[in-house]
Short mmCIF file of N, CA, C and O in Angstrom, two decimals:
data_model
loop_
_atom_site.label_atom_id
_atom_site.label_comp_id
_atom_site.label_asym_id
_atom_site.label_seq_id
_atom_site.Cartn_x
_atom_site.Cartn_y
_atom_site.Cartn_z
N MET A 1 0.85 -1.18 0.00
CA MET A 1 0.00 0.00 0.00
C MET A 1 0.90 1.24 0.00
O MET A 1 1.93 1.27 0.65
N LYS A 2 0.48 2.26 -0.70
CA LYS A 2 1.27 3.48 -0.85
C LYS A 2 0.91 4.50 0.24
O LYS A 2 -0.22 4.55 0.70
N ASP A 3 1.90 5.32 0.61
CA ASP A 3 1.65 6.45 1.50
C ASP A 3 1.06 7.59 0.67
O ASP A 3 1.38 7.73 -0.52
N VAL A 4 0.23 8.38 1.28
CA VAL A 4 -0.37 9.53 0.61
C VAL A 4 -0.06 10.80 1.41
O VAL A 4 -0.37 10.88 2.60
N LYS A 5 0.60 11.74 0.74
CA LYS A 5 0.91 13.03 1.37
C LYS A 5 -0.31 13.93 1.25
O LYS A 5 -0.92 14.04 0.18
N ILE A 6 -0.65 14.57 2.35
CA ILE A 6 -1.81 15.48 2.42
C ILE A 6 -1.28 16.86 2.79
O ILE A 6 -0.77 17.06 3.88
N THR A 7 -1.40 17.80 1.86
CA THR A 7 -0.90 19.15 2.08
C THR A 7 -2.06 20.12 2.16
O THR A 7 -2.94 20.12 1.29
N VAL A 8 -2.07 20.96 3.20
CA VAL A 8 -3.07 22.01 3.32
C VAL A 8 -2.68 23.11 2.33
O VAL A 8 -1.65 23.76 2.49
N ILE A 9 -3.50 23.30 1.32
CA ILE A 9 -3.20 24.26 0.25
C ILE A 9 -3.82 25.63 0.52
O ILE A 9 -3.18 26.66 0.35
N ARG A 10 -5.06 25.63 0.95
CA ARG A 10 -5.74 26.91 1.15
C ARG A 10 -6.82 26.78 2.21
O ARG A 10 -7.52 25.77 2.29
N LYS A 11 -6.94 27.82 3.03
CA LYS A 11 -8.04 27.93 4.00
C LYS A 11 -8.86 29.15 3.61
O LYS A 11 -8.32 30.21 3.35
N ALA A 12 -10.16 28.98 3.60
CA ALA A 12 -11.06 30.10 3.33
C ALA A 12 -11.89 30.34 4.58
O ALA A 12 -11.98 29.49 5.47
N CYS A 13 -12.49 31.51 4.64
CA CYS A 13 -13.35 31.85 5.77
C CYS A 13 -14.43 32.80 5.28
O CYS A 13 -14.14 33.75 4.56
N TYR A 14 -15.66 32.51 5.65
CA TYR A 14 -16.80 33.30 5.20
C TYR A 14 -17.53 33.90 6.41
O TYR A 14 -18.54 33.36 6.87
N PRO A 15 -17.01 35.02 6.94
CA PRO A 15 -17.61 35.62 8.14
C PRO A 15 -19.07 36.02 7.95
O PRO A 15 -19.85 35.95 8.91
N ASP A 16 -19.45 36.42 6.74
CA ASP A 16 -20.84 36.79 6.51
C ASP A 16 -21.77 35.59 6.72
O ASP A 16 -22.84 35.72 7.33
N LEU A 17 -21.37 34.42 6.26
CA LEU A 17 -22.18 33.22 6.46
C LEU A 17 -22.16 32.78 7.92
O LEU A 17 -23.18 32.34 8.45
N MET A 18 -21.01 32.93 8.55
CA MET A 18 -20.90 32.58 9.97
C MET A 18 -21.84 33.44 10.80
O MET A 18 -22.56 32.93 11.67
N LYS A 19 -21.84 34.74 10.53
CA LYS A 19 -22.68 35.67 11.29
C LYS A 19 -24.17 35.35 11.09
O LYS A 19 -24.96 35.38 12.03
N LYS A 20 -24.51 35.01 9.87
CA LYS A 20 -25.92 34.78 9.54
C LYS A 20 -26.44 33.41 10.00
O LYS A 20 -27.57 33.30 10.45
N TYR A 21 -25.58 32.36 9.94
CA TYR A 21 -26.08 31.00 10.15
C TYR A 21 -25.44 30.21 11.28
O TYR A 21 -26.05 29.27 11.79
N GLU A 22 -24.22 30.54 11.67
CA GLU A 22 -23.50 29.68 12.62
C GLU A 22 -23.69 30.14 14.06
O GLU A 22 -23.61 31.32 14.35
N ASN A 23 -23.92 29.17 14.94
CA ASN A 23 -23.87 29.46 16.36
C ASN A 23 -22.41 29.68 16.73
O ASN A 23 -21.52 29.03 16.19
N PRO A 24 -22.14 30.59 17.65
CA PRO A 24 -20.74 30.82 18.06
C PRO A 24 -20.11 29.53 18.56
O PRO A 24 -20.74 28.75 19.28
N ILE A 25 -18.86 29.30 18.17
CA ILE A 25 -18.13 28.13 18.65
C ILE A 25 -16.81 28.59 19.25
O ILE A 25 -16.28 29.63 18.87
N GLU A 26 -16.32 27.82 20.21
CA GLU A 26 -15.07 28.18 20.87
C GLU A 26 -13.86 27.70 20.11
O GLU A 26 -12.78 28.27 20.23
N HIS A 27 -14.01 26.64 19.34
CA HIS A 27 -12.85 26.05 18.68
C HIS A 27 -13.18 25.77 17.22
O HIS A 27 -14.19 25.14 16.93
N SER A 28 -12.33 26.24 16.34
CA SER A 28 -12.50 25.91 14.92
C SER A 28 -11.21 25.29 14.41
O SER A 28 -10.37 24.83 15.18
N CYS A 29 -11.01 25.31 13.15
CA CYS A 29 -9.91 24.63 12.47
C CYS A 29 -8.52 25.07 12.96
O CYS A 29 -8.22 26.26 13.04
N ASP A 30 -7.67 24.08 13.26
CA ASP A 30 -6.29 24.34 13.69
C ASP A 30 -5.28 24.19 12.56
O ASP A 30 -4.09 24.37 12.78
N LEU A 31 -5.72 23.82 11.37
CA LEU A 31 -4.79 23.57 10.27
C LEU A 31 -4.23 24.87 9.72
O LEU A 31 -4.86 25.91 9.77
N SER A 32 -3.01 24.78 9.19
CA SER A 32 -2.33 25.94 8.61
C SER A 32 -1.95 25.65 7.17
O SER A 32 -1.55 24.52 6.84
N GLU A 33 -2.05 26.67 6.31
CA GLU A 33 -1.63 26.50 4.93
C GLU A 33 -0.17 26.06 4.90
O GLU A 33 0.66 26.58 5.64
N GLY A 34 0.12 25.08 4.06
CA GLY A 34 1.47 24.53 3.95
C GLY A 34 1.73 23.35 4.87
O GLY A 34 2.73 22.65 4.70
N GLN A 35 0.86 23.12 5.83
CA GLN A 35 1.04 22.00 6.74
C GLN A 35 0.92 20.69 5.96
O GLN A 35 0.08 20.56 5.07
N VAL A 36 1.76 19.72 6.31
CA VAL A 36 1.80 18.44 5.60
C VAL A 36 1.57 17.29 6.58
O VAL A 36 2.13 17.28 7.68
N PHE A 37 0.76 16.35 6.14
CA PHE A 37 0.50 15.12 6.88
C PHE A 37 0.77 13.96 5.93
O PHE A 37 0.71 14.14 4.71
N VAL A 38 1.01 12.78 6.47
CA VAL A 38 1.16 11.59 5.63
C VAL A 38 0.24 10.50 6.16
O VAL A 38 0.25 10.18 7.35
N SER A 39 -0.55 9.96 5.25
CA SER A 39 -1.40 8.82 5.58
C SER A 39 -0.64 7.54 5.24
O SER A 39 -0.22 7.34 4.10
N HIS A 40 -0.44 6.70 6.25
CA HIS A 40 0.22 5.41 6.07
C HIS A 40 -0.87 4.33 6.07
O HIS A 40 -1.75 4.34 6.92
N ASN A 41 -0.80 3.45 5.10
CA ASN A 41 -1.78 2.35 4.99
C ASN A 41 -3.21 2.84 4.93
O ASN A 41 -4.13 2.19 5.42
N GLY A 42 -3.42 4.02 4.35
CA GLY A 42 -4.77 4.55 4.20
C GLY A 42 -5.42 5.02 5.48
O GLY A 42 -6.62 5.26 5.53
N GLN A 43 -4.62 5.18 6.53
CA GLN A 43 -5.16 5.58 7.83
C GLN A 43 -5.09 7.09 8.03
O GLN A 43 -4.24 7.77 7.45
N CYS A 44 -5.95 7.59 8.90
CA CYS A 44 -5.96 9.01 9.24
C CYS A 44 -4.67 9.36 9.97
O CYS A 44 -4.31 8.70 10.94
N PRO A 45 -3.96 10.39 9.51
CA PRO A 45 -2.74 10.80 10.21
C PRO A 45 -3.03 11.31 11.62
O PRO A 45 -4.12 11.82 11.90
N ASP A 46 -2.05 11.19 12.48
CA ASP A 46 -2.17 11.73 13.84
C ASP A 46 -2.41 13.23 13.78
O ASP A 46 -1.84 13.93 12.93
N HIS A 47 -3.26 13.72 14.65
CA HIS A 47 -3.55 15.14 14.82
C HIS A 47 -4.21 15.77 13.58
O HIS A 47 -4.10 16.98 13.38
N PHE A 48 -4.87 14.95 12.77
CA PHE A 48 -5.58 15.46 11.60
C PHE A 48 -7.04 15.65 11.97
O PHE A 48 -7.61 14.89 12.75
N CYS A 49 -7.67 16.66 11.44
CA CYS A 49 -9.07 16.99 11.73
C CYS A 49 -9.99 15.83 11.34
O CYS A 49 -9.98 15.38 10.19
N ASP A 50 -10.79 15.37 12.30
CA ASP A 50 -11.72 14.25 12.04
C ASP A 50 -12.74 14.60 10.95
O ASP A 50 -13.06 13.77 10.11
N SER A 51 -13.24 15.81 10.99
CA SER A 51 -14.23 16.22 10.00
C SER A 51 -13.62 16.28 8.60
O SER A 51 -14.21 15.81 7.63
N ALA A 52 -12.42 16.83 8.49
CA ALA A 52 -11.74 16.89 7.19
C ALA A 52 -11.44 15.48 6.69
O ALA A 52 -11.57 15.19 5.49
N TRP A 53 -11.02 14.59 7.59
CA TRP A 53 -10.74 13.21 7.20
C TRP A 53 -11.98 12.57 6.58
O TRP A 53 -11.89 11.85 5.58
N GLY A 54 -13.13 12.86 7.14
CA GLY A 54 -14.38 12.32 6.59
C GLY A 54 -14.60 12.74 5.14
O GLY A 54 -15.20 12.00 4.35
N SER A 55 -14.10 13.91 4.78
CA SER A 55 -14.27 14.42 3.42
C SER A 55 -13.25 13.84 2.43
O SER A 55 -13.53 13.75 1.24
N ILE A 56 -12.07 13.48 2.90
CA ILE A 56 -11.00 13.07 1.98
C ILE A 56 -10.66 11.59 2.02
O ILE A 56 -9.97 11.09 1.13
N LYS A 57 -11.15 10.86 3.03
CA LYS A 57 -10.66 9.50 3.26
C LYS A 57 -10.89 8.56 2.08
O LYS A 57 -10.06 7.71 1.80
N GLU A 58 -11.99 8.70 1.36
CA GLU A 58 -12.23 7.80 0.24
C GLU A 58 -11.20 8.02 -0.87
O GLU A 58 -10.73 7.06 -1.49
N PHE A 59 -10.82 9.26 -1.11
CA PHE A 59 -9.80 9.55 -2.11
C PHE A 59 -8.44 9.05 -1.66
O PHE A 59 -7.68 8.50 -2.45
N VAL A 60 -8.12 9.23 -0.38
CA VAL A 60 -6.86 8.73 0.17
C VAL A 60 -6.80 7.21 0.02
O VAL A 60 -5.78 6.65 -0.39
N THR A 61 -7.89 6.54 0.34
CA THR A 61 -7.93 5.07 0.25
C THR A 61 -7.68 4.60 -1.17
O THR A 61 -6.90 3.67 -1.39
N VAL A 62 -8.33 5.23 -2.14
CA VAL A 62 -8.13 4.84 -3.54
C VAL A 62 -6.67 5.05 -3.95
O VAL A 62 -6.05 4.17 -4.56
N LEU A 63 -6.10 6.21 -3.62
CA LEU A 63 -4.70 6.49 -3.96
C LEU A 63 -3.76 5.50 -3.27
O LEU A 63 -2.81 5.01 -3.88
N ALA A 64 -4.02 5.21 -2.01
CA ALA A 64 -3.17 4.29 -1.25
C ALA A 64 -3.16 2.88 -1.86
O ALA A 64 -2.17 2.17 -1.77
N HIS A 65 -4.27 2.51 -2.48
CA HIS A 65 -4.38 1.19 -3.10
C HIS A 65 -3.94 1.19 -4.57
O HIS A 65 -4.18 0.22 -5.29
N GLY A 66 -3.33 2.28 -5.02
CA GLY A 66 -2.82 2.32 -6.38
C GLY A 66 -3.76 2.89 -7.41
O GLY A 66 -3.45 2.91 -8.60
N GLY A 67 -4.92 3.34 -6.98
CA GLY A 67 -5.88 3.93 -7.91
C GLY A 67 -5.40 5.29 -8.40
O GLY A 67 -4.49 5.89 -7.83
N SER A 68 -6.03 5.77 -9.46
CA SER A 68 -5.63 7.05 -10.03
C SER A 68 -6.70 7.58 -10.97
O SER A 68 -7.74 6.95 -11.15
N ASN A 69 -6.42 8.71 -11.56
CA ASN A 69 -7.21 9.30 -12.64
C ASN A 69 -8.68 9.50 -12.25
O ASN A 69 -9.59 9.07 -12.96
N PHE A 70 -8.90 10.20 -11.16
CA PHE A 70 -10.27 10.51 -10.73
C PHE A 70 -10.98 11.33 -11.79
O PHE A 70 -10.40 12.24 -12.39
N PHE A 71 -12.21 11.05 -12.02
CA PHE A 71 -13.07 11.83 -12.90
C PHE A 71 -12.46 12.04 -14.29
O PHE A 71 -12.52 13.13 -14.86
N ASP A 72 -11.84 10.99 -14.82
CA ASP A 72 -11.34 10.97 -16.20
C ASP A 72 -10.42 12.13 -16.56
O ASP A 72 -10.67 12.88 -17.50
N GLY A 73 -9.35 12.28 -15.81
CA GLY A 73 -8.34 13.26 -16.16
C GLY A 73 -8.51 14.63 -15.54
O GLY A 73 -7.96 15.61 -16.03
N TRP A 74 -9.21 14.71 -14.44
CA TRP A 74 -9.45 15.97 -13.74
C TRP A 74 -8.16 16.64 -13.30
O TRP A 74 -7.99 17.84 -13.45
N MET A 75 -7.21 15.85 -12.79
CA MET A 75 -5.95 16.40 -12.28
C MET A 75 -4.83 16.18 -13.30
O MET A 75 -4.79 15.16 -13.98
N LYS A 76 -3.88 17.13 -13.37
CA LYS A 76 -2.72 16.98 -14.25
C LYS A 76 -1.92 15.74 -13.87
O LYS A 76 -1.43 15.01 -14.73
N ASP A 77 -1.74 15.53 -12.56
CA ASP A 77 -1.08 14.33 -12.06
C ASP A 77 -2.18 13.33 -11.71
O ASP A 77 -2.95 13.55 -10.77
N PRO A 78 -2.30 12.22 -12.44
CA PRO A 78 -3.38 11.28 -12.18
C PRO A 78 -3.31 10.61 -10.81
O PRO A 78 -4.30 10.07 -10.35
N TYR A 79 -2.15 10.69 -10.15
CA TYR A 79 -1.99 10.10 -8.82
C TYR A 79 -2.12 11.17 -7.73
O TYR A 79 -1.39 11.17 -6.74
N SER A 80 -3.06 12.09 -7.94
CA SER A 80 -3.30 13.17 -6.98
C SER A 80 -4.78 13.55 -7.01
O SER A 80 -5.52 13.13 -7.90
N ALA A 81 -5.17 14.36 -6.05
CA ALA A 81 -6.54 14.89 -6.00
C ALA A 81 -6.52 16.17 -5.16
O ALA A 81 -5.74 16.28 -4.22
N MET A 82 -7.37 17.12 -5.51
CA MET A 82 -7.56 18.34 -4.73
C MET A 82 -8.97 18.24 -4.13
O MET A 82 -9.96 18.28 -4.87
N ILE A 83 -9.03 18.11 -2.82
CA ILE A 83 -10.29 17.88 -2.13
C ILE A 83 -10.44 18.88 -1.00
O ILE A 83 -9.47 19.17 -0.30
N SER A 84 -11.64 19.39 -0.80
CA SER A 84 -11.91 20.32 0.29
C SER A 84 -12.74 19.65 1.37
O SER A 84 -13.55 18.77 1.08
N CYS A 85 -12.55 20.11 2.60
CA CYS A 85 -13.39 19.60 3.68
C CYS A 85 -14.80 20.15 3.52
O CYS A 85 -15.03 21.09 2.76
N ASN A 86 -15.72 19.61 4.27
CA ASN A 86 -17.12 19.97 4.10
C ASN A 86 -17.60 21.09 5.02
O ASN A 86 -18.80 21.29 5.18
N ASP A 87 -16.69 21.86 5.60
CA ASP A 87 -17.07 22.99 6.44
C ASP A 87 -17.46 24.16 5.54
O ASP A 87 -16.63 24.76 4.87
N GLY A 88 -18.72 24.49 5.49
CA GLY A 88 -19.20 25.55 4.63
C GLY A 88 -18.82 26.95 5.09
O GLY A 88 -18.92 27.91 4.32
N PHE A 89 -18.38 27.10 6.33
CA PHE A 89 -18.00 28.40 6.88
C PHE A 89 -16.51 28.68 6.75
O PHE A 89 -16.09 29.81 6.61
N ARG A 90 -15.69 27.64 6.85
CA ARG A 90 -14.23 27.79 6.77
C ARG A 90 -13.62 26.57 6.08
O ARG A 90 -12.88 25.79 6.69
N PRO A 91 -13.92 26.38 4.79
CA PRO A 91 -13.41 25.21 4.08
C PRO A 91 -11.90 25.24 3.90
O PRO A 91 -11.29 26.30 3.77
N VAL A 92 -11.32 24.06 3.92
CA VAL A 92 -9.88 23.88 3.73
C VAL A 92 -9.68 22.99 2.51
O VAL A 92 -10.33 21.94 2.39
N SER A 93 -8.79 23.39 1.60
CA SER A 93 -8.47 22.59 0.42
C SER A 93 -7.19 21.82 0.65
O SER A 93 -6.19 22.39 1.11
N PHE A 94 -7.22 20.54 0.31
CA PHE A 94 -6.09 19.64 0.51
C PHE A 94 -5.62 19.07 -0.82
O PHE A 94 -6.44 18.65 -1.64
N LEU A 95 -4.31 19.04 -1.03
CA LEU A 95 -3.73 18.33 -2.16
C LEU A 95 -3.28 16.97 -1.67
O LEU A 95 -2.49 16.87 -0.72
N LEU A 96 -3.82 15.92 -2.28
CA LEU A 96 -3.46 14.55 -1.95
C LEU A 96 -2.54 14.02 -3.04
O LEU A 96 -2.87 14.12 -4.23
N GLU A 97 -1.39 13.48 -2.65
CA GLU A 97 -0.41 12.98 -3.62
C GLU A 97 0.17 11.66 -3.14
O GLU A 97 0.54 11.53 -1.97
N VAL A 98 0.28 10.72 -4.06
CA VAL A 98 0.93 9.45 -3.75
C VAL A 98 2.42 9.71 -3.58
O VAL A 98 3.03 10.39 -4.39
N GLU A 99 2.99 9.17 -2.51
CA GLU A 99 4.42 9.29 -2.27
C GLU A 99 5.13 8.12 -2.92
O GLU A 99 4.68 6.98 -2.84
N ASP A 100 6.25 8.40 -3.57
CA ASP A 100 7.03 7.34 -4.22
C ASP A 100 7.80 6.54 -3.19
O ASP A 100 8.21 6.99 -2.20
#
């Protein structure tokens, strides 16, 4: 099984949506742009956001098992994927890449 590198590429934040729809929360995303994690054996890396893992785990699993070419050539590198977490107020985009 292949390791998959997970890089935090971009964090967005939509304060207007938060003000209108979100209940105040004490703790939000701890991830930082440029931060790198590695999934070994298709498992969630230590200290990785559980909610974000729920959004990317199927893609990580496919890549870890040697799969590629999601959505018929969507990515320039067929052994990668750009996936965002499902937080509508502060989404994070992740680049998933198979490690050689």
